[in-house]
Amino acid sequence: MRLKLLALWVLWAIPANAADPALLDQLDALYAKRSDAESVKALDKEVSEALKAAPDDFDLAWRKARILQWQADGATEKKLKMVLGKQTWEAGDKAAKLQPARVEGYYFAACGIGSYSQAVGIMKALGDGLEGKFNERLDTALKLDATYEYGGPWLVKGRYFYELPWPKRDLGKSAEYYQKAIAKFPQSLRAHYYLAETLLKDGKAKDASAAIEKVKQGSTAYNPAEGQRVQQWAKKVDADIQEELK
């Protein structure tokens, strides 16, 4: 009798139409190849179709937010970045509601608000009251797991202090958050890249040069698509640093 009750409890605890673990592995494999546009398209299609069958599956919801944020992060056209940022925000919020004790939803929702704010302009975002929404989600992510995504919550918080307009901007705090990520994940090229930008803006071109050198010389093996993207971005920042050092 006890075994029957246990079996019924296990069946009840597993969400109906939950995503197949093999499908999740397939989605993660596509995400690892996200530097390829065709892989991004395939991942978008697969995760969207899977969500139609299992709309309340947490593992699908946050993976949807993750690939949207990757696209928003790389978007250079403002309107596209705004749309992708809003979609990331919404997908992240959905994941957070499905699993409030997990970091993924809050983290990607905060990233989405950040991307959206960059697209519409930081001053407009502040005027629209997005700062509170952003920090509410990000601070929750920091409490749940600041080390998620190679210290992603630390990096986003550091970027927040970097992008704020004067007098709210705090480059010292910005650098402190990047250093936390670097101490835990020295391989993170994004952490060194963000640090270089902050140091340059803070008038510390020599220190910025040392930070950007770590990006240029660093290995991308820890996360190839991420590392390659950051190294591409680093070229302009390196040029700006060298100009400042003249």
mmCIF file of N, CA, C and O in Angstrom, residues 176-242:
data_model
loop_
_atom_site.group_PDB
_atom_site.id
_atom_site.type_symbol
_atom_site.label_atom_id
_atom_site.label_comp_id
_atom_site.label_asym_id
_atom_site.label_seq_id
_atom_site.Cartn_x
_atom_site.Cartn_y
_atom_site.Cartn_z
ATOM 1 N N GLU A 176 34.098 46.789 -8.061
ATOM 2 C CA GLU A 176 34.066 45.829 -6.956
ATOM 3 C C GLU A 176 33.268 44.586 -7.330
ATOM 4 O O GLU A 176 33.661 43.460 -7.007
ATOM 5 N N TYR A 177 32.156 44.783 -8.007
ATOM 6 C CA TYR A 177 31.346 43.626 -8.401
ATOM 7 C C TYR A 177 32.060 42.781 -9.460
ATOM 8 O O TYR A 177 31.998 41.545 -9.435
ATOM 9 N N TYR A 178 32.755 43.420 -10.369
ATOM 10 C CA TYR A 178 33.510 42.654 -11.372
ATOM 11 C C TYR A 178 34.631 41.860 -10.709
ATOM 12 O O TYR A 178 34.904 40.714 -11.087
ATOM 13 N N GLN A 179 35.270 42.468 -9.726
ATOM 14 C CA GLN A 179 36.362 41.781 -9.036
ATOM 15 C C GLN A 179 35.859 40.553 -8.283
ATOM 16 O O GLN A 179 36.577 39.560 -8.176
ATOM 17 N N LYS A 180 34.632 40.622 -7.776
ATOM 18 C CA LYS A 180 34.051 39.447 -7.122
ATOM 19 C C LYS A 180 33.927 38.301 -8.118
ATOM 20 O O LYS A 180 34.253 37.143 -7.803
ATOM 21 N N ALA A 181 33.444 38.627 -9.311
ATOM 22 C CA ALA A 181 33.298 37.602 -10.345
ATOM 23 C C ALA A 181 34.656 37.068 -10.784
ATOM 24 O O ALA A 181 34.834 35.853 -10.964
ATOM 25 N N ILE A 182 35.618 37.957 -10.931
ATOM 26 C CA ILE A 182 36.959 37.544 -11.374
ATOM 27 C C ILE A 182 37.631 36.659 -10.332
ATOM 28 O O ILE A 182 38.320 35.685 -10.677
ATOM 29 N N ALA A 183 37.433 36.962 -9.054
ATOM 30 C CA ALA A 183 38.027 36.152 -7.987
ATOM 31 C C ALA A 183 37.515 34.720 -8.042
ATOM 32 O O ALA A 183 38.253 33.760 -7.772
ATOM 33 N N LYS A 184 36.238 34.561 -8.401
ATOM 34 C CA LYS A 184 35.627 33.227 -8.448
ATOM 35 C C LYS A 184 35.801 32.571 -9.817
ATOM 36 O O LYS A 184 35.992 31.358 -9.921
ATOM 37 N N PHE A 185 35.751 33.395 -10.863
ATOM 38 C CA PHE A 185 35.822 32.881 -12.240
ATOM 39 C C PHE A 185 36.835 33.697 -13.043
ATOM 40 O O PHE A 185 36.445 34.514 -13.904
ATOM 41 N N PRO A 186 38.118 33.508 -12.805
ATOM 42 C CA PRO A 186 39.137 34.291 -13.515
ATOM 43 C C PRO A 186 39.119 34.067 -15.026
ATOM 44 O O PRO A 186 39.647 34.878 -15.776
ATOM 45 N N GLN A 187 38.493 32.984 -15.467
ATOM 46 C CA GLN A 187 38.426 32.690 -16.901
ATOM 47 C C GLN A 187 37.359 33.527 -17.612
ATOM 48 O O GLN A 187 37.317 33.551 -18.849
ATOM 49 N N SER A 188 36.492 34.208 -16.870
ATOM 50 C CA SER A 188 35.391 34.958 -17.468
ATOM 51 C C SER A 188 35.897 36.183 -18.220
ATOM 52 O O SER A 188 36.283 37.194 -17.616
ATOM 53 N N LEU A 189 35.874 36.134 -19.537
ATOM 54 C CA LEU A 189 36.356 37.255 -20.329
ATOM 55 C C LEU A 189 35.434 38.461 -20.214
ATOM 56 O O LEU A 189 35.880 39.602 -20.271
ATOM 57 N N ARG A 190 34.144 38.223 -20.022
ATOM 58 C CA ARG A 190 33.206 39.336 -19.880
ATOM 59 C C ARG A 190 33.515 40.147 -18.625
ATOM 60 O O ARG A 190 33.413 41.379 -18.628
ATOM 61 N N ALA A 191 33.897 39.472 -17.558
ATOM 62 C CA ALA A 191 34.229 40.178 -16.315
ATOM 63 C C ALA A 191 35.415 41.112 -16.532
ATOM 64 O O ALA A 191 35.407 42.271 -16.098
ATOM 65 N N HIS A 192 36.446 40.631 -17.200
ATOM 66 C CA HIS A 192 37.625 41.461 -17.480
ATOM 67 C C HIS A 192 37.282 42.590 -18.462
ATOM 68 O O HIS A 192 37.792 43.706 -18.332
ATOM 69 N N TYR A 193 36.432 42.283 -19.426
ATOM 70 C CA TYR A 193 36.023 43.283 -20.411
ATOM 71 C C TYR A 193 35.250 44.421 -19.743
ATOM 72 O O TYR A 193 35.527 45.611 -19.974
ATOM 73 N N TYR A 194 34.267 44.069 -18.932
ATOM 74 C CA TYR A 194 33.497 45.096 -18.223
ATOM 75 C C TYR A 194 34.403 45.907 -17.291
ATOM 76 O O TYR A 194 34.250 47.124 -17.166
ATOM 77 N N LEU A 195 35.332 45.215 -16.638
ATOM 78 C CA LEU A 195 36.254 45.919 -15.739
ATOM 79 C C LEU A 195 37.083 46.931 -16.529
ATOM 80 O O LEU A 195 37.289 48.065 -16.074
ATOM 81 N N ALA A 196 37.538 46.540 -17.700
ATOM 82 C CA ALA A 196 38.336 47.451 -18.530
ATOM 83 C C ALA A 196 37.544 48.700 -18.892
ATOM 84 O O ALA A 196 38.062 49.826 -18.826
ATOM 85 N N GLU A 197 36.282 48.526 -19.261
ATOM 86 C CA GLU A 197 35.456 49.678 -19.606
ATOM 87 C C GLU A 197 35.244 50.604 -18.410
ATOM 88 O O GLU A 197 35.295 51.829 -18.538
ATOM 89 N N THR A 198 35.007 50.000 -17.258
ATOM 90 C CA THR A 198 34.806 50.806 -16.049
ATOM 91 C C THR A 198 36.069 51.569 -15.681
ATOM 92 O O THR A 198 36.026 52.761 -15.353
ATOM 93 N N LEU A 199 37.206 50.890 -15.744
ATOM 94 C CA LEU A 199 38.473 51.542 -15.404
ATOM 95 C C LEU A 199 38.795 52.675 -16.370
ATOM 96 O O LEU A 199 39.287 53.736 -15.974
ATOM 97 N N LEU A 200 38.497 52.471 -17.648
ATOM 98 C CA LEU A 200 38.741 53.510 -18.637
ATOM 99 C C LEU A 200 37.888 54.737 -18.348
ATOM 100 O O LEU A 200 38.378 55.872 -18.375
ATOM 101 N N LYS A 201 36.618 54.504 -18.055
ATOM 102 C CA LYS A 201 35.724 55.617 -17.750
ATOM 103 C C LYS A 201 36.132 56.328 -16.467
ATOM 104 O O LYS A 201 35.894 57.530 -16.305
ATOM 105 N N ASP A 202 36.785 55.587 -15.575
ATOM 106 C CA ASP A 202 37.221 56.150 -14.292
ATOM 107 C C ASP A 202 38.576 56.848 -14.404
ATOM 108 O O ASP A 202 39.165 57.247 -13.394
ATOM 109 N N GLY A 203 39.099 56.967 -15.634
ATOM 110 C CA GLY A 203 40.367 57.648 -15.841
ATOM 111 C C GLY A 203 41.591 56.813 -15.518
ATOM 112 O O GLY A 203 42.685 57.349 -15.339
ATOM 113 N N LYS A 204 41.427 55.490 -15.479
ATOM 114 C CA LYS A 204 42.537 54.594 -15.141
ATOM 115 C C LYS A 204 42.902 53.767 -16.372
ATOM 116 O O LYS A 204 42.749 52.542 -16.394
ATOM 117 N N ALA A 205 43.390 54.458 -17.401
ATOM 118 C CA ALA A 205 43.655 53.812 -18.686
ATOM 119 C C ALA A 205 44.707 52.715 -18.584
ATOM 120 O O ALA A 205 44.611 51.686 -19.264
ATOM 121 N N LYS A 206 45.707 52.908 -17.749
ATOM 122 C CA LYS A 206 46.766 51.900 -17.621
ATOM 123 C C LYS A 206 46.216 50.610 -17.043
ATOM 124 O O LYS A 206 46.514 49.507 -17.529
ATOM 125 N N ASP A 207 45.399 50.728 -16.009
ATOM 126 C CA ASP A 207 44.777 49.541 -15.415
ATOM 127 C C ASP A 207 43.788 48.916 -16.393
ATOM 128 O O ASP A 207 43.655 47.686 -16.465
ATOM 129 N N ALA A 208 43.090 49.766 -17.137
ATOM 130 C CA ALA A 208 42.152 49.266 -18.140
ATOM 131 C C ALA A 208 42.881 48.461 -19.205
ATOM 132 O O ALA A 208 42.386 47.435 -19.689
ATOM 133 N N SER A 209 44.074 48.915 -19.573
ATOM 134 C CA SER A 209 44.870 48.209 -20.572
ATOM 135 C C SER A 209 45.239 46.806 -20.092
ATOM 136 O O SER A 209 45.189 45.838 -20.852
ATOM 137 N N ALA A 210 45.579 46.696 -18.816
ATOM 138 C CA ALA A 210 45.922 45.383 -18.250
ATOM 139 C C ALA A 210 44.704 44.460 -18.260
ATOM 140 O O ALA A 210 44.814 43.258 -18.541
ATOM 141 N N ALA A 211 43.524 45.037 -17.977
ATOM 142 C CA ALA A 211 42.302 44.235 -17.958
ATOM 143 C C ALA A 211 41.926 43.761 -19.357
ATOM 144 O O ALA A 211 41.562 42.596 -19.554
ATOM 145 N N ILE A 212 42.026 44.652 -20.344
ATOM 146 C CA ILE A 212 41.638 44.266 -21.707
ATOM 147 C C ILE A 212 42.638 43.288 -22.300
ATOM 148 O O ILE A 212 42.289 42.464 -23.157
ATOM 149 N N GLU A 213 43.863 43.330 -21.838
ATOM 150 C CA GLU A 213 44.871 42.379 -22.312
ATOM 151 C C GLU A 213 44.489 40.956 -21.904
ATOM 152 O O GLU A 213 44.722 40.001 -22.650
ATOM 153 N N LYS A 214 43.869 40.833 -20.741
ATOM 154 C CA LYS A 214 43.432 39.511 -20.283
ATOM 155 C C LYS A 214 42.304 38.981 -21.158
ATOM 156 O O LYS A 214 42.152 37.762 -21.313
ATOM 157 N N VAL A 215 41.517 39.892 -21.705
ATOM 158 C CA VAL A 215 40.470 39.477 -22.639
ATOM 159 C C VAL A 215 41.098 39.022 -23.954
ATOM 160 O O VAL A 215 40.767 37.963 -24.492
ATOM 161 N N LYS A 216 42.023 39.803 -24.463
ATOM 162 C CA LYS A 216 42.659 39.494 -25.746
ATOM 163 C C LYS A 216 43.439 38.186 -25.700
ATOM 164 O O LYS A 216 43.427 37.408 -26.653
ATOM 165 N N GLN A 217 44.117 37.945 -24.582
ATOM 166 C CA GLN A 217 44.977 36.770 -24.465
ATOM 167 C C GLN A 217 44.270 35.577 -23.824
ATOM 168 O O GLN A 217 44.821 34.478 -23.796
ATOM 169 N N GLY A 218 43.070 35.791 -23.320
ATOM 170 C CA GLY A 218 42.376 34.728 -22.586
ATOM 171 C C GLY A 218 41.860 33.619 -23.483
ATOM 172 O O GLY A 218 41.618 33.809 -24.677
ATOM 173 N N SER A 219 41.661 32.463 -22.891
ATOM 174 C CA SER A 219 41.109 31.317 -23.608
ATOM 175 C C SER A 219 39.589 31.398 -23.634
ATOM 176 O O SER A 219 38.963 31.820 -22.659
ATOM 177 N N THR A 220 38.998 30.985 -24.736
ATOM 178 C CA THR A 220 37.538 30.951 -24.845
ATOM 179 C C THR A 220 36.990 29.547 -24.568
ATOM 180 O O THR A 220 35.787 29.321 -24.703
ATOM 181 N N ALA A 221 37.858 28.635 -24.174
ATOM 182 C CA ALA A 221 37.450 27.242 -24.009
ATOM 183 C C ALA A 221 36.344 27.056 -22.975
ATOM 184 O O ALA A 221 35.536 26.139 -23.081
ATOM 185 N N TYR A 222 36.297 27.922 -21.974
ATOM 186 C CA TYR A 222 35.306 27.772 -20.909
ATOM 187 C C TYR A 222 33.883 27.979 -21.428
ATOM 188 O O TYR A 222 32.908 27.458 -20.873
ATOM 189 N N ASN A 223 33.737 28.754 -22.482
ATOM 190 C CA ASN A 223 32.431 29.066 -23.054
ATOM 191 C C ASN A 223 32.680 29.708 -24.419
ATOM 192 O O ASN A 223 32.687 30.932 -24.542
ATOM 193 N N PRO A 224 32.931 28.904 -25.462
ATOM 194 C CA PRO A 224 33.411 29.423 -26.743
ATOM 195 C C PRO A 224 32.595 30.560 -27.356
ATOM 196 O O PRO A 224 33.164 31.581 -27.755
ATOM 197 N N ALA A 225 31.278 30.402 -27.430
ATOM 198 C CA ALA A 225 30.463 31.442 -28.061
ATOM 199 C C ALA A 225 30.547 32.748 -27.277
ATOM 200 O O ALA A 225 30.716 33.828 -27.857
ATOM 201 N N GLU A 226 30.452 32.663 -25.972
ATOM 202 C CA GLU A 226 30.555 33.832 -25.111
ATOM 203 C C GLU A 226 31.929 34.486 -25.230
ATOM 204 O O GLU A 226 32.046 35.708 -25.421
ATOM 205 N N GLY A 227 32.973 33.683 -25.121
ATOM 206 C CA GLY A 227 34.322 34.211 -25.173
ATOM 207 C C GLY A 227 34.638 34.885 -26.498
ATOM 208 O O GLY A 227 35.260 35.951 -26.533
ATOM 209 N N GLN A 228 34.195 34.281 -27.589
ATOM 210 C CA GLN A 228 34.455 34.851 -28.913
ATOM 211 C C GLN A 228 33.720 36.175 -29.097
ATOM 212 O O GLN A 228 34.252 37.117 -29.690
ATOM 213 N N ARG A 229 32.498 36.256 -28.587
ATOM 214 C CA ARG A 229 31.744 37.512 -28.683
ATOM 215 C C ARG A 229 32.471 38.622 -27.935
ATOM 216 O O ARG A 229 32.632 39.726 -28.451
ATOM 217 N N VAL A 230 32.908 38.332 -26.725
ATOM 218 C CA VAL A 230 33.564 39.346 -25.903
ATOM 219 C C VAL A 230 34.889 39.780 -26.522
ATOM 220 O O VAL A 230 35.240 40.968 -26.511
ATOM 221 N N GLN A 231 35.621 38.843 -27.074
ATOM 222 C CA GLN A 231 36.890 39.214 -27.715
ATOM 223 C C GLN A 231 36.666 40.126 -28.921
ATOM 224 O O GLN A 231 37.501 40.995 -29.198
ATOM 225 N N GLN A 232 35.561 39.942 -29.624
ATOM 226 C CA GLN A 232 35.239 40.845 -30.731
ATOM 227 C C GLN A 232 34.943 42.244 -30.205
ATOM 228 O O GLN A 232 35.433 43.237 -30.747
ATOM 229 N N TRP A 233 34.150 42.317 -29.140
ATOM 230 C CA TRP A 233 33.833 43.606 -28.544
ATOM 231 C C TRP A 233 35.093 44.309 -28.039
ATOM 232 O O TRP A 233 35.202 45.526 -28.086
ATOM 233 N N ALA A 234 36.028 43.515 -27.537
ATOM 234 C CA ALA A 234 37.225 44.074 -26.896
ATOM 235 C C ALA A 234 38.082 44.888 -27.856
ATOM 236 O O ALA A 234 38.844 45.757 -27.418
ATOM 237 N N LYS A 235 37.970 44.649 -29.146
ATOM 238 C CA LYS A 235 38.812 45.355 -30.116
ATOM 239 C C LYS A 235 38.593 46.871 -30.056
ATOM 240 O O LYS A 235 39.546 47.645 -30.068
ATOM 241 N N LYS A 236 37.345 47.288 -29.974
ATOM 242 C CA LYS A 236 37.063 48.722 -29.923
ATOM 243 C C LYS A 236 37.536 49.322 -28.599
ATOM 244 O O LYS A 236 38.119 50.414 -28.571
ATOM 245 N N VAL A 237 37.255 48.633 -27.513
ATOM 246 C CA VAL A 237 37.665 49.139 -26.202
ATOM 247 C C VAL A 237 39.182 49.230 -26.117
ATOM 248 O O VAL A 237 39.737 50.199 -25.586
ATOM 249 N N ASP A 238 39.865 48.247 -26.678
ATOM 250 C CA ASP A 238 41.329 48.270 -26.696
ATOM 251 C C ASP A 238 41.829 49.493 -27.460
ATOM 252 O O ASP A 238 42.770 50.181 -27.031
ATOM 253 N N ALA A 239 41.191 49.787 -28.595
ATOM 254 C CA ALA A 239 41.585 50.955 -29.387
ATOM 255 C C ALA A 239 41.353 52.250 -28.604
ATOM 256 O O ALA A 239 42.186 53.162 -28.625
ATOM 257 N N ASP A 240 40.233 52.308 -27.880
ATOM 258 C CA ASP A 240 39.938 53.493 -27.067
ATOM 259 C C ASP A 240 40.966 53.661 -25.944
ATOM 260 O O ASP A 240 41.394 54.786 -25.647
ATOM 261 N N ILE A 241 41.364 52.545 -25.362
ATOM 262 C CA ILE A 241 42.363 52.587 -24.285
ATOM 263 C C ILE A 241 43.697 53.058 -24.822
ATOM 264 O O ILE A 241 44.360 53.924 -24.227
ATOM 265 N N GLN A 242 44.116 52.518 -25.953
ATOM 266 C CA GLN A 242 45.402 52.893 -26.531
ATOM 267 C C GLN A 242 45.426 54.368 -26.926
ATOM 268 O O GLN A 242 46.443 55.052 -26.786
#
